[in-house]
Coordinates of C-alpha atoms in Angstrom, one line a residue:
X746 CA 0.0 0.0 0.0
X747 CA 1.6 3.3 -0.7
X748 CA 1.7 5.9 2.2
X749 CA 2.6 9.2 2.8
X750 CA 3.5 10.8 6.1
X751 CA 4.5 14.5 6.6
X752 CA 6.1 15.9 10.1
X753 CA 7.6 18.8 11.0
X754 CA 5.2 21.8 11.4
X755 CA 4.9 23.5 14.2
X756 CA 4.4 27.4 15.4
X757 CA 7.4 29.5 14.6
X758 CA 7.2 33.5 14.5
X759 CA 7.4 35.0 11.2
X760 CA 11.4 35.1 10.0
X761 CA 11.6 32.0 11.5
X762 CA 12.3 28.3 9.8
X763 CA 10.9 25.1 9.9
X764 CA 11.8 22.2 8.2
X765 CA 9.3 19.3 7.1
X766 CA 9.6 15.9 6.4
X767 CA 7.5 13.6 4.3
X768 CA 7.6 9.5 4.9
X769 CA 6.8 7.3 2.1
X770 CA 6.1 3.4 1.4
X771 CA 4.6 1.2 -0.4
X772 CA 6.0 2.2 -4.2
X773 CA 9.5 2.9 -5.9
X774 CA 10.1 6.0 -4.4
X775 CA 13.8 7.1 -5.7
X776 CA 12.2 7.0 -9.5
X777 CA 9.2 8.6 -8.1
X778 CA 9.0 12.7 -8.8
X779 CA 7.4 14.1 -5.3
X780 CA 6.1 17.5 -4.6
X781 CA 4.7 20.1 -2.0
X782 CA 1.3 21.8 -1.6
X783 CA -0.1 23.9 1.1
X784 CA -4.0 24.4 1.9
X785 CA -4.9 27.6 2.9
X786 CA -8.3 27.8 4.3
X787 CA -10.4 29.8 2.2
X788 CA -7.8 29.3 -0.8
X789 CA -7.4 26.0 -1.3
X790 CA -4.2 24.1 -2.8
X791 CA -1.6 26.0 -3.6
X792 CA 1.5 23.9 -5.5
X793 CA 4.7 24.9 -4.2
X794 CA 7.7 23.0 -4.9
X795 CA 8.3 19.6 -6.9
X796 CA 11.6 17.9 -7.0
X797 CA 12.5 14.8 -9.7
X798 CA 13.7 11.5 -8.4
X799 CA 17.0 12.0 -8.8
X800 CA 16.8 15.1 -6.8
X801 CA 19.0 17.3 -9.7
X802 CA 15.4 18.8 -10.9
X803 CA 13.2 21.3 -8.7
X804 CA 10.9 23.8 -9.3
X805 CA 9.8 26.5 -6.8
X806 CA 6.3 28.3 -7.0
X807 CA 7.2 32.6 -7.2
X808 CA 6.3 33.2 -3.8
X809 CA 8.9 30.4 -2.7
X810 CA 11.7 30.8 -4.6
X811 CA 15.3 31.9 -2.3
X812 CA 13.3 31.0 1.1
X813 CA 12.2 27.5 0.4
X814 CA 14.3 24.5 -0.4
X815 CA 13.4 21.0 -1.3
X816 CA 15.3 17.8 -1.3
X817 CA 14.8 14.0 -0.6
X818 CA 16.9 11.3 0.5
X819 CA 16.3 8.1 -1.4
X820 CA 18.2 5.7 0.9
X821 CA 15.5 6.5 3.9
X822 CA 12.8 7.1 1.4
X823 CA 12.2 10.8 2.7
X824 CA 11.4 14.2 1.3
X825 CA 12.3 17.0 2.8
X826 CA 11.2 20.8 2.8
X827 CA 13.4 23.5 4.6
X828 CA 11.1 26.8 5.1
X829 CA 13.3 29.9 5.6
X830 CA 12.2 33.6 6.7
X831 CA 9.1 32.0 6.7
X832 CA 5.7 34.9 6.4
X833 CA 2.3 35.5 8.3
X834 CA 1.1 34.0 4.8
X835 CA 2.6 30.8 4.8
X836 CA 0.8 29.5 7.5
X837 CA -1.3 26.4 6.1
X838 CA -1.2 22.7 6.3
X839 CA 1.4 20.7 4.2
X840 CA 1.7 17.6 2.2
X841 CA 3.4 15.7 0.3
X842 CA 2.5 14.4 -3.0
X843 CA 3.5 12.1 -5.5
X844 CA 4.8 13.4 -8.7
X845 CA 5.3 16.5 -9.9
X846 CA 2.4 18.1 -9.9
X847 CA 0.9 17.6 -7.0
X848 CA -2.5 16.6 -8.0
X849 CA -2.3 13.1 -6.8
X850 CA -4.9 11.5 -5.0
X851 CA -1.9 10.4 -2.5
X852 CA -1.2 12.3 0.5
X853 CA -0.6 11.8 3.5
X854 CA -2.6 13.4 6.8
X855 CA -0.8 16.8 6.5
X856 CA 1.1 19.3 8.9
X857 CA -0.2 22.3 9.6
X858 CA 2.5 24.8 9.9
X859 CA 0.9 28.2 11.6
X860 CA 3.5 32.0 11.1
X861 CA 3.0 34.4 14.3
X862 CA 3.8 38.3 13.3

């Protein structure tokens, strides 16, 4: 069964970092493209950031770019997403997705990652 598990939100103040991690099992994740979506209530999803299994390809959504980086480590079957100078407008629950753009079905449960001002 393929599964998806995101940790690492929290409550940081804004300028602050965070850095998630995303779980997954069940499928061949090192040829796998994985990406990054937020949900912002009242928004909806936003995709973010998408990274290709051989972690040498990434894309960054505009609002992103130079504070967010995303990477994976295919031995532990991980992808990770290090949130710098992180905004009031960032705040939102995060997950994981399989393949690049971040319209599949397979999530996990999320993290909700709240920015104080």
């Amino acid at each position: 069964e393929e599964k998806l598990a995101e940790s690492g939100g929290g409550l940081v103040q804004a300028g602050g970092s965070l850095r998630l991690s995303c779980a997954a099992s069940g499928f061949a994740f090192d040829s796998s493209d994985m990406s990054w979506v937020r949900q912002i209530p009242g928004i909806g999803f936003e995709w973010i950031s998408a990274i290709n299994g051989g972690g040498d390809r990434t894309f960054y959504k505009e609002r992103v770019k130079g504070r967010f980086t995303i990477s994976r480590d295919n031995a532990k079957n991980t992808l990770y997403l290090q949130m710098n100078s992180l905004k009031t407008e960032d705040s939102a629950v995060y997950y994981c997705s399989k393949g690049w753009l971040g319209t599949s079905p397979l999530r996990g449960q999320g993290t909700q990652v709240t920015v104080s001002s």
